[in-house]
Amino acid sequence: MASQNRKPDISNSNQFNKEPKTKNKIIYAILVTILSAIALITGRYSVSESEENQTTQQDQAVTLADAEFQVHVIDVGQGDSILICADGETMLIDAAESKSGTKILDYLASRNVTQLDYAAATHMHADHIGSFSKVLEQIRPAHVIEPIFSDSVTPTTKTYEKYLDAVEATGAEYTAMQAGDSFTLGNAQITVLAPVDESAKDLNNTSLVFRIQYDDIVCLFTGDMEVQEEKTILENPENQGLLKATFLKAGHHGSDTSSSEDFLAQVQPEYVAVSCGVNNKYGHPAQSTLDHLAVWTDQIYITAQQGDIVFYYDKDTKSSHIMASGKES
Ligand SMILES: [Zn+2]
């Protein structure tokens, strides 16, 4: 896990640092903004790979190891698997398709994660629970979380059976959660925003949606939530004023079924991660969704294009950062 005792040196902060300290950096930031706008207009959503790799190296040297709160959107192809680290405690949200088990385990090992405080399955589709059997066999979680859902949408797939067997074998505390439930991860406060009840007619709209508050920032993790479930969140008076988020994991792999303009108008994300596979058969992410997201931010990262995505927050400087590994081939 991240070392907590070394004060971060922000003298080499780059375009991802929200609070440049010198005039040169302000000018640099303006130039980067202009270049980003040009990239956005021409359909490119990030810096080139060589620039990106430089950024990765700078950020890693400067602050990632010191960041108390980290979100790792692991590049698992067409699926989701997200590692959250808060003050040394860890949570894995989803475990992608069954073929991604080695990738997830290797990634966790690279972050020195040898145990999980929470393993959360947002919903019971194979691209979210497929590798839990392999991952949980190696890394035992203290708690397993899944959403409430009705018998009518309960899957009959082999993948689901394997997931159930794997969860049982861990002996972990198991909880089915719904809107209003909450728990902590280190100093992060995690609240479940959805599902509100068991009325969803399809699995995507049973997705657990997590609001994670850490110090001054809020992150939203939305599984494969579609517009129907977004509406239940927007209509819940208890969520009034709580949806604005620094970081958003876009729902359903950036599909046009999700990230409605109404929802985004409340979230107003500053950083967005989209998890999807290269040339996936669903056409994720939808250009219309990217356009809706681009109303709020030009910091849109897509695993299919940029590999593993890391968002992190440094409490000492109260600064947020995002970076990507770049694709290997
Ligand atoms: Zn999915």
Coordinates of C-alpha atoms and ligand atoms in Angstrom, one line a residue:
M1 CA 0.0 0.0 0.0
A2 CA 0.9 3.6 -0.3
S3 CA 3.5 5.0 2.1
Q4 CA 1.8 7.6 4.2
N5 CA 4.8 9.3 5.8
R6 CA 6.5 11.2 3.0
K7 CA 5.2 14.6 2.3
P8 CA 4.5 15.0 -1.5
D9 CA 6.6 17.4 -3.5
I10 CA 4.3 19.3 -5.7
S11 CA 7.0 21.4 -7.3
N12 CA 6.8 19.2 -10.4
S13 CA 3.0 19.4 -10.7
N14 CA 1.7 19.2 -14.3
Q15 CA -1.5 19.8 -16.2
F16 CA -3.4 17.3 -14.0
N17 CA -2.7 19.3 -10.8
K18 CA -5.7 21.6 -10.2
E19 CA -3.7 24.2 -8.3
P20 CA -0.6 25.3 -10.2
K21 CA 1.6 27.3 -7.9
T22 CA 3.6 29.5 -10.3
K23 CA 2.9 31.9 -13.1
N24 CA 4.7 29.6 -15.6
K25 CA 2.5 26.7 -14.6
I26 CA -0.6 28.9 -15.1
I27 CA 0.6 29.8 -18.6
Y28 CA 1.3 26.1 -19.2
A29 CA -2.1 25.1 -17.9
I30 CA -3.7 27.7 -20.3
L31 CA -1.8 26.2 -23.2
V32 CA -2.7 22.7 -22.2
T33 CA -6.4 23.8 -21.9
I34 CA -6.3 25.3 -25.4
L35 CA -4.6 22.1 -26.8
S36 CA -7.1 20.0 -24.9
A37 CA -10.0 22.0 -26.4
I38 CA -8.5 21.5 -29.9
A39 CA -8.1 17.7 -29.2
L40 CA -11.7 17.6 -28.0
I41 CA -13.0 19.3 -31.1
T42 CA -11.1 16.9 -33.3
G43 CA -12.4 13.9 -31.4
R44 CA -9.4 13.2 -29.2
Y45 CA -10.0 13.0 -25.5
S46 CA -6.5 13.0 -24.1
V47 CA -2.9 13.8 -24.8
S48 CA -0.8 11.5 -27.0
E49 CA 0.6 8.3 -25.7
S50 CA 4.2 9.6 -25.4
E51 CA 3.1 12.7 -23.6
E52 CA 0.8 10.6 -21.4
N53 CA 3.6 8.2 -20.4
Q54 CA 5.8 11.2 -19.4
T55 CA 2.9 12.4 -17.3
T56 CA 2.5 9.0 -15.7
Q57 CA 6.2 9.0 -14.7
Q58 CA 6.0 12.5 -13.3
D59 CA 2.9 11.9 -11.3
Q60 CA 4.1 8.6 -10.0
A61 CA 7.3 10.2 -8.9
V62 CA 5.5 13.2 -7.3
T63 CA 2.4 12.1 -5.6
L64 CA 0.7 8.7 -6.3
A65 CA 2.7 6.9 -3.6
D66 CA 1.7 9.6 -1.1
A67 CA -2.0 9.9 -2.1
E68 CA -4.2 8.7 0.8
F69 CA -7.1 8.1 -1.6
Q70 CA -6.7 6.2 -4.9
V71 CA -9.1 4.9 -7.5
H72 CA -7.6 2.4 -10.0
V73 CA -9.8 1.6 -13.0
I74 CA -8.1 -1.5 -14.2
D75 CA -8.0 -2.1 -17.9
V76 CA -9.9 -5.4 -18.1
G77 CA -11.2 -5.0 -21.6
Q78 CA -15.0 -5.1 -21.9
G79 CA -16.0 -5.1 -18.2
D80 CA -15.4 -3.3 -14.9
S81 CA -12.9 -3.9 -12.1
I82 CA -12.0 -1.0 -9.9
L83 CA -9.7 -0.9 -6.9
I84 CA -10.2 1.8 -4.3
C85 CA -7.6 2.4 -1.6
A86 CA -8.3 4.8 1.3
D87 CA -5.8 5.2 4.1
G88 CA -4.5 1.6 3.5
E89 CA -7.9 0.0 3.4
T90 CA -9.0 -1.6 0.1
M91 CA -12.2 -2.3 -1.8
L92 CA -12.6 -4.0 -5.2
I93 CA -15.7 -3.0 -7.1
D94 CA -16.4 -5.8 -9.6
A95 CA -14.2 -8.4 -11.2
A96 CA -14.8 -8.3 -14.9
E97 CA -15.1 -11.3 -17.2
S98 CA -13.6 -14.7 -16.2
K99 CA -10.7 -14.3 -18.6
S100 CA -9.5 -11.2 -16.7
G101 CA -8.6 -12.9 -13.4
T102 CA -4.9 -12.9 -14.0
K103 CA -4.9 -9.3 -15.0
I104 CA -6.8 -8.3 -11.9
L105 CA -4.6 -10.4 -9.6
D106 CA -1.4 -9.1 -11.2
Y107 CA -2.6 -5.5 -10.8
L108 CA -3.5 -6.0 -7.1
A109 CA 0.0 -7.6 -6.6
S110 CA 1.6 -4.6 -8.3
R111 CA -0.2 -2.3 -5.8
N112 CA 0.9 -4.6 -2.9
V113 CA -2.7 -5.5 -2.2
T114 CA -2.7 -8.8 -0.3
Q115 CA -6.1 -8.5 1.3
L116 CA -9.4 -6.8 0.6
D117 CA -11.6 -5.1 3.2
Y118 CA -14.5 -5.1 0.8
A119 CA -15.3 -6.9 -2.5
A120 CA -18.4 -5.5 -4.1
A121 CA -20.3 -6.9 -7.0
T122 CA -22.4 -4.0 -8.5
H123 CA -24.7 -6.5 -10.3
M124 CA -24.7 -10.1 -11.5
H125 CA -23.6 -9.8 -15.1
A126 CA -20.6 -11.8 -16.3
D127 CA -18.5 -8.7 -17.2
H128 CA -18.7 -7.7 -13.5
I129 CA -18.6 -10.9 -11.5
G130 CA -16.7 -13.3 -13.9
S131 CA -13.3 -13.2 -12.2
F132 CA -14.5 -13.1 -8.6
S133 CA -14.1 -16.9 -8.3
K134 CA -10.4 -16.6 -9.3
V135 CA -9.7 -13.4 -7.4
L136 CA -11.4 -14.3 -4.1
E137 CA -9.6 -17.7 -4.1
Q138 CA -6.3 -15.8 -3.9
I139 CA -7.3 -12.7 -1.9
R140 CA -9.8 -13.2 0.8
P141 CA -12.1 -10.2 1.5
A142 CA -13.4 -9.3 5.0
H143 CA -16.8 -8.3 3.5
V144 CA -18.7 -9.1 0.4
I145 CA -21.4 -6.7 -0.9
E146 CA -24.0 -7.1 -3.6
P147 CA -27.2 -5.2 -4.4
I148 CA -30.7 -6.3 -3.5
F149 CA -32.6 -7.7 -6.5
S150 CA -35.8 -9.6 -7.1
D151 CA -36.1 -13.4 -7.9
S152 CA -37.4 -12.5 -11.4
V153 CA -34.0 -11.1 -12.4
T154 CA -31.8 -13.6 -10.6
P155 CA -29.5 -15.2 -13.2
T156 CA -29.3 -18.9 -13.9
T157 CA -25.8 -18.7 -15.4
K158 CA -22.8 -20.8 -14.6
T159 CA -20.9 -17.6 -13.9
Y160 CA -23.4 -16.6 -11.2
E161 CA -23.2 -20.1 -9.6
K162 CA -19.4 -19.9 -9.6
Y163 CA -19.6 -16.4 -8.0
L164 CA -22.0 -17.7 -5.3
D165 CA -19.7 -20.6 -4.6
A166 CA -16.6 -18.4 -4.4
V167 CA -18.3 -15.9 -2.0
E168 CA -19.4 -18.8 0.2
A169 CA -15.9 -20.3 0.2
T170 CA -14.4 -17.0 1.5
G171 CA -16.4 -17.2 4.7
A172 CA -16.6 -13.4 4.5
E173 CA -19.4 -11.3 6.0
Y174 CA -22.0 -11.0 3.2
T175 CA -24.4 -8.1 2.8
A176 CA -27.1 -7.2 0.2
M177 CA -27.2 -3.4 0.2
Q178 CA -29.6 -0.8 -1.1
A179 CA -30.0 3.0 -1.1
G180 CA -29.3 4.5 2.3
D181 CA -26.8 1.9 3.5
S182 CA -23.4 3.2 4.4
F183 CA -20.0 2.1 5.6
T184 CA -16.4 3.4 5.9
L185 CA -13.2 2.6 4.1
G186 CA -10.3 4.2 6.0
N187 CA -11.5 7.8 6.4
A188 CA -13.7 7.5 3.3
Q189 CA -17.5 7.6 3.9
I190 CA -19.3 5.3 1.5
T191 CA -23.0 5.7 0.9
V192 CA -25.2 3.5 -1.4
L193 CA -27.4 5.6 -3.6
A194 CA -29.1 2.7 -5.5
P195 CA -30.9 0.4 -6.0
V196 CA -33.7 2.0 -4.0
D197 CA -35.8 -1.2 -4.1
E198 CA -36.2 -4.5 -5.9
S199 CA -38.4 -3.2 -8.7
A200 CA -35.8 -3.2 -11.4
K201 CA -36.8 -5.4 -14.4
D202 CA -33.3 -5.9 -15.7
L203 CA -29.9 -6.5 -14.0
N204 CA -28.2 -3.3 -15.2
N205 CA -30.7 -1.3 -13.2
T206 CA -30.0 -3.3 -10.0
S207 CA -26.5 -1.9 -10.0
L208 CA -25.1 -0.8 -6.7
V209 CA -24.2 2.9 -7.0
F210 CA -21.6 4.1 -4.5
R211 CA -21.0 7.7 -3.4
I212 CA -17.6 7.9 -1.8
Q213 CA -16.6 11.0 0.1
Y214 CA -13.0 11.5 1.0
D215 CA -12.0 14.7 2.7
D216 CA -13.0 17.4 0.2
I217 CA -13.9 15.2 -2.8
V218 CA -16.7 13.0 -3.9
C219 CA -16.5 10.0 -6.3
L220 CA -19.4 8.2 -7.9
F221 CA -19.2 4.5 -9.0
T222 CA -22.3 3.5 -11.1
G223 CA -21.9 -0.1 -12.3
D224 CA -24.1 -0.5 -15.4
M225 CA -26.8 1.8 -14.1
E226 CA -29.0 3.1 -16.9
V227 CA -31.3 6.1 -17.2
Q228 CA -34.1 4.3 -15.2
E229 CA -32.0 3.9 -12.2
E230 CA -30.4 7.4 -12.6
K231 CA -34.0 8.7 -12.3
T232 CA -34.5 6.9 -9.0
I233 CA -31.4 8.6 -7.6
L234 CA -32.4 12.0 -9.0
E235 CA -35.9 11.7 -7.5
N236 CA -34.7 10.7 -4.0
P237 CA -34.9 13.9 -1.9
E238 CA -32.2 12.5 0.4
N239 CA -29.7 12.9 -2.5
Q240 CA -30.4 16.6 -2.9
G241 CA -27.0 18.4 -3.2
L242 CA -25.0 15.2 -2.7
L243 CA -24.5 14.2 -6.3
K244 CA -21.9 16.7 -7.4
A245 CA -18.7 14.7 -7.8
T246 CA -15.0 15.3 -8.6
F247 CA -14.7 11.8 -10.2
L248 CA -17.3 9.8 -12.1
K249 CA -17.0 6.2 -13.3
A250 CA -19.4 6.5 -16.2
G251 CA -22.3 4.0 -16.1
H252 CA -22.5 1.0 -18.4
H253 CA -19.2 1.4 -20.1
G254 CA -20.2 4.8 -21.6
S255 CA -23.3 3.4 -23.3
D256 CA -26.0 5.8 -24.5
T257 CA -28.4 4.0 -22.1
S258 CA -26.6 5.9 -19.3
S259 CA -25.1 9.2 -18.2
S260 CA -28.2 11.2 -19.1
E261 CA -27.9 14.9 -19.4
D262 CA -30.2 15.3 -16.3
F263 CA -28.0 13.1 -14.2
L264 CA -24.7 14.7 -15.4
A265 CA -26.2 18.2 -14.7
Q266 CA -26.3 17.1 -11.0
V267 CA -23.0 15.3 -11.0
Q268 CA -20.9 17.9 -12.9
P269 CA -17.9 15.7 -13.0
E270 CA -14.4 17.1 -13.2
Y271 CA -12.8 13.7 -14.1
V272 CA -14.5 10.8 -15.8
A273 CA -13.3 7.2 -16.4
V274 CA -15.0 4.9 -18.9
S275 CA -14.2 1.2 -18.7
C276 CA -14.7 -0.7 -22.0
G277 CA -12.9 -3.0 -24.4
V278 CA -11.1 -2.2 -27.7
N279 CA -13.4 -2.5 -30.6
N280 CA -16.1 -4.0 -28.4
K281 CA -19.2 -5.3 -30.2
Y282 CA -21.5 -2.9 -28.3
G283 CA -19.9 0.2 -29.7
H284 CA -19.1 1.5 -26.2
P285 CA -18.6 4.3 -25.4
A286 CA -21.3 6.1 -27.4
Q287 CA -20.2 9.3 -29.1
S288 CA -23.4 11.0 -27.8
T289 CA -22.4 10.0 -24.2
L290 CA -18.9 11.4 -24.7
D291 CA -20.4 14.6 -26.0
H292 CA -22.7 14.9 -22.9
L293 CA -19.7 14.3 -20.7
A294 CA -17.6 16.8 -22.6
V295 CA -20.1 19.5 -21.6
W296 CA -18.7 19.2 -18.0
T297 CA -15.0 18.2 -18.5
D298 CA -12.3 17.5 -20.9
Q299 CA -10.7 15.0 -18.5
I300 CA -12.3 11.9 -19.9
Y301 CA -10.3 8.7 -19.8
I302 CA -11.2 5.5 -21.6
T303 CA -9.5 2.2 -20.7
A304 CA -9.8 1.0 -24.3
Q305 CA -7.6 3.9 -25.4
Q306 CA -5.5 4.7 -22.4
G307 CA -5.1 1.5 -20.4
D308 CA -5.3 1.5 -16.6
I309 CA -6.6 4.7 -15.2
V310 CA -5.6 6.1 -11.8
F311 CA -7.4 8.9 -10.1
Y312 CA -5.9 10.0 -6.8
Y313 CA -6.3 12.6 -4.1
D314 CA -3.6 14.1 -1.9
K315 CA -5.0 15.2 1.4
D316 CA -2.0 17.5 2.3
T317 CA -2.3 19.6 -0.9
K318 CA -6.1 18.9 -1.3
S319 CA -5.3 18.2 -5.0
S320 CA -6.9 15.7 -7.4
H321 CA -4.9 14.0 -10.2
I322 CA -5.6 11.6 -13.0
M323 CA -3.2 9.5 -15.1
A324 CA -3.2 6.5 -17.4
S325 CA -0.7 3.7 -18.0
G326 CA -1.0 3.8 -21.8
K327 CA -1.8 0.7 -23.9
E328 CA 0.9 -1.9 -24.0
S329 CA 1.0 -2.9 -27.7
Ligands
ZN1 ZN -21.2 -4.3 -17.8

